Coordinates of C-alpha atoms in Angstrom, one line a residue:
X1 CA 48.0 -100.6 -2.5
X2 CA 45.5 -101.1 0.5
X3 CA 45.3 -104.3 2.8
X4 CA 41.5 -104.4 3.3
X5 CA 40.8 -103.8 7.7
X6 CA 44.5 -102.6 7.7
X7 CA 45.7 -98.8 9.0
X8 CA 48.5 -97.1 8.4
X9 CA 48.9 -97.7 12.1
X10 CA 48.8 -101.5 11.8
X11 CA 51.4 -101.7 9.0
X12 CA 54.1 -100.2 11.1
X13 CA 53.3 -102.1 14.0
X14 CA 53.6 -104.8 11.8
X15 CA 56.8 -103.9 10.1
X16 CA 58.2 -102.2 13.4
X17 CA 57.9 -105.7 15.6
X18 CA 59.4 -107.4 12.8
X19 CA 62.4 -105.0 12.7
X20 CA 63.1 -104.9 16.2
X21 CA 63.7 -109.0 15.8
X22 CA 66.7 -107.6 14.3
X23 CA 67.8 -105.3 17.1
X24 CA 69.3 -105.6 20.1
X25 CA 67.1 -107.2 23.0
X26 CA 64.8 -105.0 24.5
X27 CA 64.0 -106.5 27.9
X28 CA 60.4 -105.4 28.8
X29 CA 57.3 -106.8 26.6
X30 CA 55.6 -105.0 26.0
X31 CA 57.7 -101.8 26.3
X32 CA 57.1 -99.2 29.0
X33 CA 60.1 -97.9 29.8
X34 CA 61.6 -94.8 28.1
X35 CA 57.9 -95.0 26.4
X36 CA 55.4 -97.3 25.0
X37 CA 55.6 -99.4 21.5
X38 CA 52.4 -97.8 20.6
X39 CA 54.2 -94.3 21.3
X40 CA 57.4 -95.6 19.1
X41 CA 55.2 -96.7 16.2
X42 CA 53.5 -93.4 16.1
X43 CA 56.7 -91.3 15.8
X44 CA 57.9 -93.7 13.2
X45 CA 54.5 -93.6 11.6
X46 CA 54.8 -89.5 11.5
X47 CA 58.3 -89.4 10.0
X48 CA 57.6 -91.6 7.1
X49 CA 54.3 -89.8 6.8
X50 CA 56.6 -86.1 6.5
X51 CA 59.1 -88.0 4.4
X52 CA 56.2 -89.1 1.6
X53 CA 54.7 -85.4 2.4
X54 CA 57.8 -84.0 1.3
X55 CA 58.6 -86.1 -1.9
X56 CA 55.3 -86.3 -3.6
X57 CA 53.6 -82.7 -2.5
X58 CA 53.5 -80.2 -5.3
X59 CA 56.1 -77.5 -5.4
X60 CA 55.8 -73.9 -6.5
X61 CA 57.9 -71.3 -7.1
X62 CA 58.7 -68.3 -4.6
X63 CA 56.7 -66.0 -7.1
X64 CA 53.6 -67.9 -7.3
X65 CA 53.7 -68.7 -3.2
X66 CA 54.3 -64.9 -2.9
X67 CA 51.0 -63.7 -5.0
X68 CA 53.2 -60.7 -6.4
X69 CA 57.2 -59.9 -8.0
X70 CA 57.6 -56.6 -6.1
X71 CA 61.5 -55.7 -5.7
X72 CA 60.9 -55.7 -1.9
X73 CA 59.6 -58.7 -1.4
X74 CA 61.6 -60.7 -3.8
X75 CA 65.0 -59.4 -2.5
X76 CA 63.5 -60.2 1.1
X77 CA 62.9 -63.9 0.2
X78 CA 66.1 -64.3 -1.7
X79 CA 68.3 -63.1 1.6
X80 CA 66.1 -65.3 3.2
X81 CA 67.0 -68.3 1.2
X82 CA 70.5 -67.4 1.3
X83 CA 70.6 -67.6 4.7
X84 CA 68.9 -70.9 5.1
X85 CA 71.1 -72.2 2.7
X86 CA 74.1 -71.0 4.4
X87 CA 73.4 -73.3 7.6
X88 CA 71.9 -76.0 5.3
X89 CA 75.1 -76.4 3.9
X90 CA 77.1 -76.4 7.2
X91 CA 74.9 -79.1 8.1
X92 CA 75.0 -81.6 4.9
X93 CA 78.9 -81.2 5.5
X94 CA 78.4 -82.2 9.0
X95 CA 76.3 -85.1 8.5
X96 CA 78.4 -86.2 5.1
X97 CA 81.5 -86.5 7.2
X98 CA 79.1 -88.8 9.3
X99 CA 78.5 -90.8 6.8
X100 CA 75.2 -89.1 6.2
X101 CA 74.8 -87.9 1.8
X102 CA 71.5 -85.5 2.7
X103 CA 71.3 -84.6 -0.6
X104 CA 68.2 -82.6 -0.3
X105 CA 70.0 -80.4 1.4
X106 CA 72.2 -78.9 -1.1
X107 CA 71.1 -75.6 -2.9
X108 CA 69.6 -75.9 -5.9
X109 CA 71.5 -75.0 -9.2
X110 CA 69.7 -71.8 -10.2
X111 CA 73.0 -70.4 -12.2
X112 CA 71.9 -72.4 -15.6
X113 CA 69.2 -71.0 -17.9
X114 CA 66.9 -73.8 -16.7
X115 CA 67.5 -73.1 -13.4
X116 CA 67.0 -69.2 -13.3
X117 CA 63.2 -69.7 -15.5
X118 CA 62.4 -72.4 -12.5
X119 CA 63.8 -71.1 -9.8
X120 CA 63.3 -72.2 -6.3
X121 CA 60.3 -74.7 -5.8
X122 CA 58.8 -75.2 -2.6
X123 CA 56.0 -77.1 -0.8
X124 CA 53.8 -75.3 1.3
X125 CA 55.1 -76.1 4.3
X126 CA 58.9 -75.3 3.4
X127 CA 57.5 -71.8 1.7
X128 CA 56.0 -71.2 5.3
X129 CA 59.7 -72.2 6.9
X130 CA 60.9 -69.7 4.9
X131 CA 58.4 -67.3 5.7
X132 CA 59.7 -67.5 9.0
X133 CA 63.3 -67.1 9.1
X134 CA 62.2 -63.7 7.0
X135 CA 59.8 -62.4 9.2
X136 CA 60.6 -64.1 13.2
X137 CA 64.0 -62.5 14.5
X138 CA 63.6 -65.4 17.5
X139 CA 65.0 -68.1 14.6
X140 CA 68.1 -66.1 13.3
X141 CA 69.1 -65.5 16.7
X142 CA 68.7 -69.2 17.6
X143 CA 70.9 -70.2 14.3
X144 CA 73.2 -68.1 15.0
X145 CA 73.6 -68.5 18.9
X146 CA 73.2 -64.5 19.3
X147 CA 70.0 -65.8 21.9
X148 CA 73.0 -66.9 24.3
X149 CA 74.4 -63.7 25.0
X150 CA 72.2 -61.4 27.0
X151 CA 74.8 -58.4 25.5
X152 CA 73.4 -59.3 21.8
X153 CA 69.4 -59.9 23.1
X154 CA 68.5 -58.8 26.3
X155 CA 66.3 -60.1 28.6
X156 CA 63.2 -58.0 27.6
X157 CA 63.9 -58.6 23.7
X158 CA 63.8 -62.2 24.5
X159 CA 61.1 -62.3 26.0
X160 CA 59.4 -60.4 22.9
X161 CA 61.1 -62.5 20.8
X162 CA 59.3 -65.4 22.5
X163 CA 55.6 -63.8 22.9
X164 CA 55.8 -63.9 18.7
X165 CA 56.8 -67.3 18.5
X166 CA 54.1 -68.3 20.7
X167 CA 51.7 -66.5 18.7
X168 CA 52.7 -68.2 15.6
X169 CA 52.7 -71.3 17.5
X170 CA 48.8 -70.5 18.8
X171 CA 47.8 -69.8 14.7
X172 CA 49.5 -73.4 13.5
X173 CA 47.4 -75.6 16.6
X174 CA 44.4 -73.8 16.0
X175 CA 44.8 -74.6 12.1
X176 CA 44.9 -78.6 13.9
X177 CA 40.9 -77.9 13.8
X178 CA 40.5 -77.5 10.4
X179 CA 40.1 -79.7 7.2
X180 CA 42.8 -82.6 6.3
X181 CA 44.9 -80.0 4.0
X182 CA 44.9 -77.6 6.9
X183 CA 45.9 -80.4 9.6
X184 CA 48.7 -82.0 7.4
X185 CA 50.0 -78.1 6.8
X186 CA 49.7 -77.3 10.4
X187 CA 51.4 -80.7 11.6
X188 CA 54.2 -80.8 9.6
X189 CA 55.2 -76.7 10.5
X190 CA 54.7 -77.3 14.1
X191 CA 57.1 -80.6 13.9
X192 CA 59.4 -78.7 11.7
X193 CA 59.7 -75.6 14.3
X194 CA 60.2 -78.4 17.2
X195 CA 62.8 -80.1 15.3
X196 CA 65.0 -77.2 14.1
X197 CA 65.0 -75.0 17.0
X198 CA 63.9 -77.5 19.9
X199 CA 62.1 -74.6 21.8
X200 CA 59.5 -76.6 23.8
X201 CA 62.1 -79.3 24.7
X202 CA 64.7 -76.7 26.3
X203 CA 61.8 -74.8 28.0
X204 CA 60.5 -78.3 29.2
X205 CA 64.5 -78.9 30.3
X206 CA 64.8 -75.2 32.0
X207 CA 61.7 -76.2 34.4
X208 CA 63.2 -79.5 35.4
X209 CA 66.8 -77.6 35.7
X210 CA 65.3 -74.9 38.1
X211 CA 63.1 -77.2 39.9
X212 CA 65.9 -79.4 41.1
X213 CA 68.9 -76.6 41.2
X214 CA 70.5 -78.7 38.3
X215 CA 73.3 -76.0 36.7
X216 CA 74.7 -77.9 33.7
X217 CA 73.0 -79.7 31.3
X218 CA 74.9 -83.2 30.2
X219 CA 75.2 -82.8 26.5
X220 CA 74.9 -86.6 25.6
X221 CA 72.0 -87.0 27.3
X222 CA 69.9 -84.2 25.8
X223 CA 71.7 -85.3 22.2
X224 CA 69.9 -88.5 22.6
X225 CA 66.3 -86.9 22.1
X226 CA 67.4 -84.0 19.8
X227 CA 70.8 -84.2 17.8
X228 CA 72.4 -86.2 14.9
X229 CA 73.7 -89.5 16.2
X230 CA 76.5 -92.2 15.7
X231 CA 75.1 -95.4 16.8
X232 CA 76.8 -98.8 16.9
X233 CA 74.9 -101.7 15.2
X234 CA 76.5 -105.1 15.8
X235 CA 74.6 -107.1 13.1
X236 CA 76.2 -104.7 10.5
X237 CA 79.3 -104.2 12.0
X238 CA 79.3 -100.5 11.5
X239 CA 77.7 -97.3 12.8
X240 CA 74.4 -95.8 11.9
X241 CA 74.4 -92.2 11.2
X242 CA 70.9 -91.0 12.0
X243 CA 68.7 -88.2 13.4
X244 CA 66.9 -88.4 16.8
X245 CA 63.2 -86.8 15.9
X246 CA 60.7 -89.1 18.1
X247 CA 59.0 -85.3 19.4
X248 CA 56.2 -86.8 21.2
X249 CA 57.3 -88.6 23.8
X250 CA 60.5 -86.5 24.6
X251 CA 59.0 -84.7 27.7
X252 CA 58.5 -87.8 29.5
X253 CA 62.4 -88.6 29.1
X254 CA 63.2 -85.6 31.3
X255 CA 63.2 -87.8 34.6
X256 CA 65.5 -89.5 33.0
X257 CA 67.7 -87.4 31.7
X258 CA 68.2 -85.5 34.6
X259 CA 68.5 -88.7 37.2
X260 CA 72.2 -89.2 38.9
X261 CA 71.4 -93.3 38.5
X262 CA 74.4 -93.7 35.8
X263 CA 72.4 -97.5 35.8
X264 CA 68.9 -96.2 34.9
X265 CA 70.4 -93.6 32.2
X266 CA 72.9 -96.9 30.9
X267 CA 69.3 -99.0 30.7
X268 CA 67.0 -96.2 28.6
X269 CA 70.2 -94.9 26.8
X270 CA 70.2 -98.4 25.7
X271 CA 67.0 -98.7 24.4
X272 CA 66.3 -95.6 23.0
X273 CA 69.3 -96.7 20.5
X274 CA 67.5 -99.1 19.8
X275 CA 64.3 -97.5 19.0
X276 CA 66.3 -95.5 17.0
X277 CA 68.4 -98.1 14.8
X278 CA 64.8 -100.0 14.2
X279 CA 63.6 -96.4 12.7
X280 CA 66.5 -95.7 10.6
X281 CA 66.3 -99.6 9.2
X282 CA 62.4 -98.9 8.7
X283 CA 63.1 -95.8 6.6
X284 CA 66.4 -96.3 5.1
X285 CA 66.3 -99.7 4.8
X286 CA 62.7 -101.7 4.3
X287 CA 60.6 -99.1 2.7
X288 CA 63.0 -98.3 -0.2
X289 CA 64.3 -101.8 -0.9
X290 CA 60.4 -103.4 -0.2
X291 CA 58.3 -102.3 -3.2
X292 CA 55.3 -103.3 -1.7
X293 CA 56.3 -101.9 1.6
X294 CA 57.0 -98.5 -0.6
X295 CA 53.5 -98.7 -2.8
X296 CA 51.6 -99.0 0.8
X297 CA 52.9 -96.0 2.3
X298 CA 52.9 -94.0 -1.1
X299 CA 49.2 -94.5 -1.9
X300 CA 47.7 -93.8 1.8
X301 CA 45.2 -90.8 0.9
X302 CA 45.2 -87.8 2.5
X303 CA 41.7 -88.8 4.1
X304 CA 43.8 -91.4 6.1
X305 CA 47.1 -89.3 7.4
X306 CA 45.1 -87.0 8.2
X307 CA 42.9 -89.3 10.3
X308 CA 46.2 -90.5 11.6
X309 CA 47.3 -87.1 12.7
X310 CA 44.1 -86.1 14.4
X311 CA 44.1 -89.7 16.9
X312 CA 47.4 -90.5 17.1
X313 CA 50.3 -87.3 16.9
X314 CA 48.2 -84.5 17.6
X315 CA 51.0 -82.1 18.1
X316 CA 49.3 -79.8 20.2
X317 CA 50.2 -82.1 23.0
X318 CA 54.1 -80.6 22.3
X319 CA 53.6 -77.2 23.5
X320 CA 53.0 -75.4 26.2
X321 CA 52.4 -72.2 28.1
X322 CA 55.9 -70.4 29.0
X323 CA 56.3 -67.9 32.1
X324 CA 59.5 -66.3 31.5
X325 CA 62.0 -64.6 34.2
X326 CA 65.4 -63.9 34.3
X327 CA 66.2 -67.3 36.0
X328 CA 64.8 -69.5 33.5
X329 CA 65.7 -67.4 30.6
X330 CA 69.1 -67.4 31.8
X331 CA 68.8 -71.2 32.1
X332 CA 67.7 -71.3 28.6
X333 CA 70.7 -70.0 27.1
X334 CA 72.9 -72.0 28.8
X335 CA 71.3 -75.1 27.2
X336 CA 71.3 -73.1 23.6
X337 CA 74.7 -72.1 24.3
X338 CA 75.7 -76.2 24.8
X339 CA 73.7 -77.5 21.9
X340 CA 73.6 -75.4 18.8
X341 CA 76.5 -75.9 17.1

């Protein structure tokens, strides 16, 4: 369902203002400070774009993703799966202890008849994800925290381990040049990397660390722009159990993440909460409770998102060139070592 003259863009703004009626105040109109409205609408925009990606994209099995059913290959993917699953499970107990029922992250039942003929079914981009655990060492040792210890990945591994990753990286933005199936793909991956292993945003951290001679990171603080969070909402009377995933815009928190003005970290701790409750009632509470709201978002055409991707959340702006030395990789696993559980 299409409002004639209206974007995607428009409707969130629409809905968003609305939404943050029901929030607490936010002092500044419009906002500036940690970013813009404009830059909140366009991370919420993105994250009910991947959610819609992820429930109506077709799925394929690991065979036909894989082109072949060599012994090799299929045994590699199944360890692979394995061991995604392992940490996917640690984290739906995690977040259901929050509060948080992430079904989608519970293996599938492949033990039934039914289940063994269909086996796994993936999307493209979560085929690609597991691609990536199988063939980048960087990501298991990430997982598994065994890029903390210099004993377990030296120095000169790490910074191997990082050259691929950047590679991959360079493939997936120069795929952000291509057709609308290629920019969706390529978005989505280079959101996903972001999200699950927060590379740019602790390299982005390390500079800042070294720059000012900072040598702890405050765990709160950085949680607010990467982790799963509690957050009291008075209107309800409870606390929302939600994920902090606004990636563009998370640099320009850095300033104030680092600043030792309790008062300015109080004020934008504040109201990123509250860009963060409007998200989650967007999300978890509009769009599946408003059919229309639903039927808008459901029928955008590829055409459009990917119209939306290419003016508005070009991800390439997330990443950036690295220089590695011993300081700032040493920096890097401190803040690993703090935040991954």
């Amino acid at each position: 369902m299409k409002i004639k003259g209206m974007t995607v863009v428009d409707m969130t703004n629409r809905i968003l203002r609305e939404t943050l009626l029901e929030c607490p105040t936010i002092e500044d109109s419009p906002m500036k400070e940690p970013f813009t409205f404009e830059k909140l609408s366009d991370n919420i925009t993105f994250i009910i774009f991947k959610d819609f990606y992820y429930k109506f994209a077709e799925k394929h099995s690991l065979r036909c993703h894989r082109g072949n059913d060599t012994d090799d290959e299929r045994m590699l993917e199944s360890r692979g799966m394995k061991y995604v699953q392992k940490f996917r499970d640690i984290q739906y107990k995690e977040l259901k202890e929050k509060g948080m029922d992430e079904k989608e992250l519970l293996p599938k039942d492949v033990s039934t008849m039914k289940g063994k003929i269909q086996g796994y079914e993936l999307t493209n981009t979560q085929y690609f994800e597991l691609r990536n655990i199988v063939e980048f060492p960087l990501f298991k040792a990430m997982a598994s925290k065994r890029i903390c210890d210099v004993k377990k990945i030296s120095n000169t591994q790490f910074k191997a381990y990082m050259e691929e990753y950047d590679k991959l990286v360079s493939n997936l933005i120069e795929k952000l040049n291509g057709d609308d199936q290629d920019i969706i793909f390529a978005s989505i991956c280079l959101f996903t990397l972001e999200w699950t292993f927060n590379i740019e945003l602790f390299y982005a951290c390390t500079l800042e660390m070294e720059e000012k001679q900072i040598k702890e990171i405050i765990p709160h603080r950085l949680g607010l722009l990467c982790a799963d969070l509690s957050i009291s909402y008075a209107p309800i009377h409870h606390l929302i159990h939600t994920h902090s995933r606004f990636l563009l815009g998370r640099k320009e928190l850095l300033p104030y993440l680092f600043t030792s003005n309790e008062e300015v970290w109080t004020r934008v701790e504040s109201k990123m909460s509250t860009y963060l409750v409007a998200s989650y009632l967007i999300r978890k509470d509009r769009l599946p409770m408003d059919t229309y709201l639903y039927d808008y978002y459901a029928n955008i055409s590829q055409a459009e998102w990917a119209d939306f991707l290419r003016t508005q959340y070009n991800m390439k702006k997330l990443y950036a060139k690295k220089e590695w030395t011993n300081s700032r990789i040493r920096i890097f696993r401190n803040i690993c070592n703090t935040m991954i559980k």
